[in-house]
Coordinates of C-alpha atoms in Angstrom, one line a residue:
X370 CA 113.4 111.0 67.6
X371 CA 114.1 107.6 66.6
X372 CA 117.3 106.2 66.1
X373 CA 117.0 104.8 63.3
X374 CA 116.5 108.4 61.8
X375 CA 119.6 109.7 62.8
X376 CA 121.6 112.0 59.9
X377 CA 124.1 110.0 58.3
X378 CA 126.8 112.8 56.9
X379 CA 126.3 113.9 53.1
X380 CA 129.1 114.2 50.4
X381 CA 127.5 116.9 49.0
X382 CA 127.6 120.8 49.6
X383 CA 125.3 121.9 52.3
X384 CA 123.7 124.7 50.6
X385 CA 122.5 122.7 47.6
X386 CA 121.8 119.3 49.1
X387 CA 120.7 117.9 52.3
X388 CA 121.9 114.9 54.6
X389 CA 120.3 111.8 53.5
X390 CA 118.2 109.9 56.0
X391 CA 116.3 107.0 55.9
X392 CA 113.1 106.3 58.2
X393 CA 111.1 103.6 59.2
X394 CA 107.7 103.5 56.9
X395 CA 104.7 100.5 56.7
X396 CA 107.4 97.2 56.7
X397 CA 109.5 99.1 55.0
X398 CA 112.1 101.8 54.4
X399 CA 111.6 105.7 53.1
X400 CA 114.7 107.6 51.8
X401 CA 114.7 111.6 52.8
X402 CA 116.8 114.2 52.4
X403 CA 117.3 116.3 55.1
X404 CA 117.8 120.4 55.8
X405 CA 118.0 122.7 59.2
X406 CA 118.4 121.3 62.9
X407 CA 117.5 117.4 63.6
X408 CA 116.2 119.1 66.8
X409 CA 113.6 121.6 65.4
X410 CA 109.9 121.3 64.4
X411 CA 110.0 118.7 61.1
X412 CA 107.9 119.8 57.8
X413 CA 108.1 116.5 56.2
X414 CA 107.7 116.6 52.2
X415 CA 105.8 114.1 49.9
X416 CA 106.3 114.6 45.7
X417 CA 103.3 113.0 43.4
X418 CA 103.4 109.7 41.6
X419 CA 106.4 109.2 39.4
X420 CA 108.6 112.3 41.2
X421 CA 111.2 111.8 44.0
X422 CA 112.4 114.3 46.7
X423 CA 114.3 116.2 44.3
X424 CA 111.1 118.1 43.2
X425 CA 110.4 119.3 46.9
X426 CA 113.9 119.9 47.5
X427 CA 114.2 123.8 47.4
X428 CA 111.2 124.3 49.6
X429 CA 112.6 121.2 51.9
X430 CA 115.7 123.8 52.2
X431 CA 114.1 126.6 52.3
X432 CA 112.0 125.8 56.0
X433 CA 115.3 124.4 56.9
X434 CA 117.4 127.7 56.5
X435 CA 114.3 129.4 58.4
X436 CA 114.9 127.3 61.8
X437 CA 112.3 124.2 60.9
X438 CA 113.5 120.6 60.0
X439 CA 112.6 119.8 56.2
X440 CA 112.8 116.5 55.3
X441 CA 111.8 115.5 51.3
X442 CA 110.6 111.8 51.2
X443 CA 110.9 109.4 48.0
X444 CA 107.5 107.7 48.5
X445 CA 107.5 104.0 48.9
X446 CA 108.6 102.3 45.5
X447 CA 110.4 105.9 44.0
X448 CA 113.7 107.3 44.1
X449 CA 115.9 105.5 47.3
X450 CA 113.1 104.4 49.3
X451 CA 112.6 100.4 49.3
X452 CA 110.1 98.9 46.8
X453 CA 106.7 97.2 48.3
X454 CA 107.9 93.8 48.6
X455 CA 103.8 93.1 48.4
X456 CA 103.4 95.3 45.2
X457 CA 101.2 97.0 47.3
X458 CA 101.1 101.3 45.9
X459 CA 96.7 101.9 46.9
X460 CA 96.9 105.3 48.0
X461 CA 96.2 104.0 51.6
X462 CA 99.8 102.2 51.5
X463 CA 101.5 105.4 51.4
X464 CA 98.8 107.3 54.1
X465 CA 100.3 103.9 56.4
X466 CA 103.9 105.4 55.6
X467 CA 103.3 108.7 56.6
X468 CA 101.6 107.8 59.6
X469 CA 104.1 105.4 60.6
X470 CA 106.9 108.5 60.7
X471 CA 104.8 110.3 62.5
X472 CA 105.7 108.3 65.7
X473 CA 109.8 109.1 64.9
X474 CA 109.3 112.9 65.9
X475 CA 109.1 114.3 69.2
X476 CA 107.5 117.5 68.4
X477 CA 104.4 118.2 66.4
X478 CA 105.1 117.6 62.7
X479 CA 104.0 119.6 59.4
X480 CA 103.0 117.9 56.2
X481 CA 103.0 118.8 52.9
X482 CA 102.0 117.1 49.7
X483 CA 101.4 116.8 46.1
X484 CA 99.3 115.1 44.3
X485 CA 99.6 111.6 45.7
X486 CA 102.0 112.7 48.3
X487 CA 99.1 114.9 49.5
X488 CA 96.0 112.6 49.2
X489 CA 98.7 110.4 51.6
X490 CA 99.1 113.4 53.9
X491 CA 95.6 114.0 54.2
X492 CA 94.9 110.6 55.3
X493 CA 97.3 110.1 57.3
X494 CA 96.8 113.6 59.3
X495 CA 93.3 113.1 59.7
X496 CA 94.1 109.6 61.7
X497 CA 96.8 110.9 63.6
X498 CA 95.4 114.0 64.3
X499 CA 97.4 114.7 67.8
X500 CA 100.6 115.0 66.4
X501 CA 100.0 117.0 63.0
X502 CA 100.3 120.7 63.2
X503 CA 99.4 121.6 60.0
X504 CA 98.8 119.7 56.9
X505 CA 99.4 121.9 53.2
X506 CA 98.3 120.4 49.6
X507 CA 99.6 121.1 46.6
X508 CA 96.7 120.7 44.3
X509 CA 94.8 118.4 45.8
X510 CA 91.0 117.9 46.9
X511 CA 88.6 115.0 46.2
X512 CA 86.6 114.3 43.2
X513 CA 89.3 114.6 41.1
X514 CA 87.7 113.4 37.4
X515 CA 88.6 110.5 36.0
X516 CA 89.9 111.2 32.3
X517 CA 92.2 113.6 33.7
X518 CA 94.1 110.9 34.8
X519 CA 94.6 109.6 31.8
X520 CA 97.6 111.4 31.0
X521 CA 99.5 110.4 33.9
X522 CA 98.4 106.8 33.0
X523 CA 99.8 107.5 29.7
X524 CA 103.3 109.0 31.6
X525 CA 103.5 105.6 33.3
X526 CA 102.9 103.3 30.4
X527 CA 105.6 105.0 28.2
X528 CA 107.7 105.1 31.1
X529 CA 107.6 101.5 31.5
X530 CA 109.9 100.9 28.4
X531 CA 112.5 103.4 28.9
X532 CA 113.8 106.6 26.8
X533 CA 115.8 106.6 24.6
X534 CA 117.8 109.9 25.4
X535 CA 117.1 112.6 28.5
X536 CA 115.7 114.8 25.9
X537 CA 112.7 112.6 25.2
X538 CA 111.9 111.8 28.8
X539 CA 111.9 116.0 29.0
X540 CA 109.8 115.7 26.2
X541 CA 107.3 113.2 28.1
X542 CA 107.0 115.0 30.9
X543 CA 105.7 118.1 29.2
X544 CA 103.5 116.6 27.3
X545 CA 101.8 113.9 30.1
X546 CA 101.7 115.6 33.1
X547 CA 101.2 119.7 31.3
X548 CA 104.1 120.9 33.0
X549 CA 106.9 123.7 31.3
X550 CA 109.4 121.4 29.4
X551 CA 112.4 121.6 31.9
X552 CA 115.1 124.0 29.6
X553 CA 118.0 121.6 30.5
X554 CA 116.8 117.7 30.4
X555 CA 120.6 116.5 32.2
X556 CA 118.9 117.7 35.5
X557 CA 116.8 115.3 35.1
X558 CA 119.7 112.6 35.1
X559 CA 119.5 112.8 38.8
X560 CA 116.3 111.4 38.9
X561 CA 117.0 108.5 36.3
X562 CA 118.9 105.5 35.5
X563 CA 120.8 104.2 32.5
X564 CA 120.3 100.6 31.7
X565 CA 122.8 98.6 29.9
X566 CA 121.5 99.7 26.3
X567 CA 121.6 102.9 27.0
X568 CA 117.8 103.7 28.3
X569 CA 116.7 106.1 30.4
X570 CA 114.2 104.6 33.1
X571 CA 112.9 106.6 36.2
X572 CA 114.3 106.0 39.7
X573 CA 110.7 104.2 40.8
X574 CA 108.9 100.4 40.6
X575 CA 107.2 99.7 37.2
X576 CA 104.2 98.0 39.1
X577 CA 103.4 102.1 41.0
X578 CA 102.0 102.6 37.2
X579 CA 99.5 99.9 37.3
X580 CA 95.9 100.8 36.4
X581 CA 94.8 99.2 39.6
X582 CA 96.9 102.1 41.7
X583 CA 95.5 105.0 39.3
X584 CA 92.8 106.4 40.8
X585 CA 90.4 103.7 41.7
X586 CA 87.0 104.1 43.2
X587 CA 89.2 103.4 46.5
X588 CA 91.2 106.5 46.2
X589 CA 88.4 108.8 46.0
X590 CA 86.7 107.0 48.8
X591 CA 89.5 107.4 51.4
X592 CA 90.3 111.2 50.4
X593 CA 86.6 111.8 51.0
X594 CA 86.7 110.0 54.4
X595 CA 90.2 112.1 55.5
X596 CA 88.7 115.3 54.3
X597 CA 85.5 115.0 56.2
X598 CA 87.3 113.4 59.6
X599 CA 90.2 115.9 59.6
X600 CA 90.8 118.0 62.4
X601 CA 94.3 119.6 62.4
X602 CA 94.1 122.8 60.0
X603 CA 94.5 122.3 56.4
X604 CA 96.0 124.7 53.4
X605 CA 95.4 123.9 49.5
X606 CA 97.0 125.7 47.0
X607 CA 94.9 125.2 43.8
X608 CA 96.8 125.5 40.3
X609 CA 94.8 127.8 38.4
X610 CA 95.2 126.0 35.5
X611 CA 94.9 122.1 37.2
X612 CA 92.9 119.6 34.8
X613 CA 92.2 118.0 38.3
X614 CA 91.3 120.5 41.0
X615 CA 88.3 123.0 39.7
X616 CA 85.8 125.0 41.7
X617 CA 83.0 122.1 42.3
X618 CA 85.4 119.4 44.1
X619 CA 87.0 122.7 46.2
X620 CA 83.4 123.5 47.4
X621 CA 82.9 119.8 48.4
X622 CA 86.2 119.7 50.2
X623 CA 85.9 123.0 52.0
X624 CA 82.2 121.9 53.1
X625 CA 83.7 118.3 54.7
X626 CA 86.5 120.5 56.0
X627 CA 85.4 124.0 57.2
X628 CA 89.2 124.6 58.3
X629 CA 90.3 124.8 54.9
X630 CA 92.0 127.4 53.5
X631 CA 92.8 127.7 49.9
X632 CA 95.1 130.0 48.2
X633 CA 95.7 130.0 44.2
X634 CA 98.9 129.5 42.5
X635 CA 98.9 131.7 40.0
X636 CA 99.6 130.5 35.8
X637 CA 100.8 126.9 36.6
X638 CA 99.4 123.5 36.3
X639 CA 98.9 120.7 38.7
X640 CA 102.4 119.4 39.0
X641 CA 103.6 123.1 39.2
X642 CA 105.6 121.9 42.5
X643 CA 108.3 120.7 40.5
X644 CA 109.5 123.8 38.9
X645 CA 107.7 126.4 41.5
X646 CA 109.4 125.2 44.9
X647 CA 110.1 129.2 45.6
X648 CA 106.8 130.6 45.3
X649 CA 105.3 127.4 47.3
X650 CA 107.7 128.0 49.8
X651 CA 107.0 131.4 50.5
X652 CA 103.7 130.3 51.0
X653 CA 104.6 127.3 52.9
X654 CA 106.6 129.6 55.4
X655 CA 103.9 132.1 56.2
X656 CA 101.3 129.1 57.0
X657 CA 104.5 128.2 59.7
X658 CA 104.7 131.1 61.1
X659 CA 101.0 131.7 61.6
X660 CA 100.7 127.9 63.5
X661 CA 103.9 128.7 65.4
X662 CA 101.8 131.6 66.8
X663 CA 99.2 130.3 67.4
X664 CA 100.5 127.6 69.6
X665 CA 103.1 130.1 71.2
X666 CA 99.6 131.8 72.1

């Protein structure tokens, strides 16, 4: 592993948080947070656009307590990790990161995505496919329709300017992105900031939200390219009630990628990773054990 990677010793309790690392990415630098052995097979986590690693954080611990090495990234411009100093958030800018951590491991590596943590994982894997064991989606497949985007557009416009209390960034979330309105919005404190009149901004760089970045022609173009060059086996797991992922743009992937398998996530939306990490996990551990046999074999 690279040095640079090395576990610097967390403050908080082990069995709720992880050590923070940080790792090289494209010219710059991506914030983890660590779980399990340095030493053992890494599952490395990306969240969607406007998350952190706090929403992959129980399953990042759960594959750690089972004997793999889960890290949960911040993408480039969110939570800790360094903001592009070329502005530059194309979907292909974050497949660069992930690729470029793929050469800090010594063993095979696992990655798992969400939404635009995914697309990035599934364009990275399929360049590097020699040193990805697996790669599992959340949600994710091409041809993703255009006006359901809009209400993540919307999430990063409003976002732009702030909340005025936790409770109406709670608010925001449920109604933008379609997810269960989080029961107590102080969590979410951990993933904002306070300005000095007393706004509530999230932890990532205004220009992520631009138009340009939200699902350009661009986007669909390099998911379609990774999907029909991958090699290394690839899960989904479909929301059954995603705006975004439906049965036509499934077909198309599974016919560019004849490995796929896709299993459903039963009553949730698209961004059910943030509130489902258990259930994902679960799954997430039996794809693990079946690739860890297979190369044992």
């Amino acid at each position: 592993m690279n040095t640079r990677a090395t576990p610097k010793q967390c403050l908080y309790p082990p069995k709720l948080y992880g050590t923070k690392v940080r790792y090289q990415g494209d010219g710059l630098e991506l914030a983890g947070e660590a779980f399990g052995d340095p030493q053992a097979p890494p599952v490395l986590f990306f969240h969607g656009g406007g998350q952190s690693r706090s929403s992959w954080r129980g399953s990042a611990r759960k594959v750690g307590e089972a004997g793999y090495y889960g890290i949960a990234f911040d993408l480039r411009g969110h939570g800790e990790s360094d903001w592009a100093a070329d502005g530059d958030y194309h979907v292909d800018a974050f497949a660069r990161d992930v690729g470029s951590l793929l050469d800090q491991f010594d063993h095979h590596v696992v990655l798992v995505g969400a939404s635009r943590g995914g697309q990035a994982s599934l364009i990275a894997g399929s360049r590097h496919p020699e040193k990805v064991r697996l790669i599992m989606l959340a949600d994710v497949a091409p041809d993703m329709p255009n006006h359901a985007i809009d209400g993540i557009r919307r999430f990063f416009a409003e976002g732009a300017d702030g909340y005025p209390s936790l409770d109406a960034a709670a608010d925001a979330l449920a109604l933008h992105l379609e997810q269960p309105r989080i029961d107590d919005a102080s969590r979410l404190g951990r993933s904002m900031r306070q300005d000095p009149a007393g706004r509530w901004h999230w932890h990532w760089d205004p220009a992520t939200g631009k138009d340009e970045f939200l699902h350009p022609a661009s986007e669909n173009e390099a998911v379609l390219a990774a999907a029909a060059r991958v090699s290394s086996p690839v899960v989904m797991v479909r929301a059954e009630l995603s705006h975004l992922v439906h049965d036509d743009n499934t077909a198309r992937f599974q016919k560019l990628a004849p490995q796929l398998e896709v299993l459903i996530a039963k009553g949730v939306g698209h961004m059910f990773t943030a509130d489902r990490n258990d259930e994902f996990a679960a799954k997430l551990l039996d794809q693990l054990a079946r690739v860890s046999a297979d190369a044992a074999g």
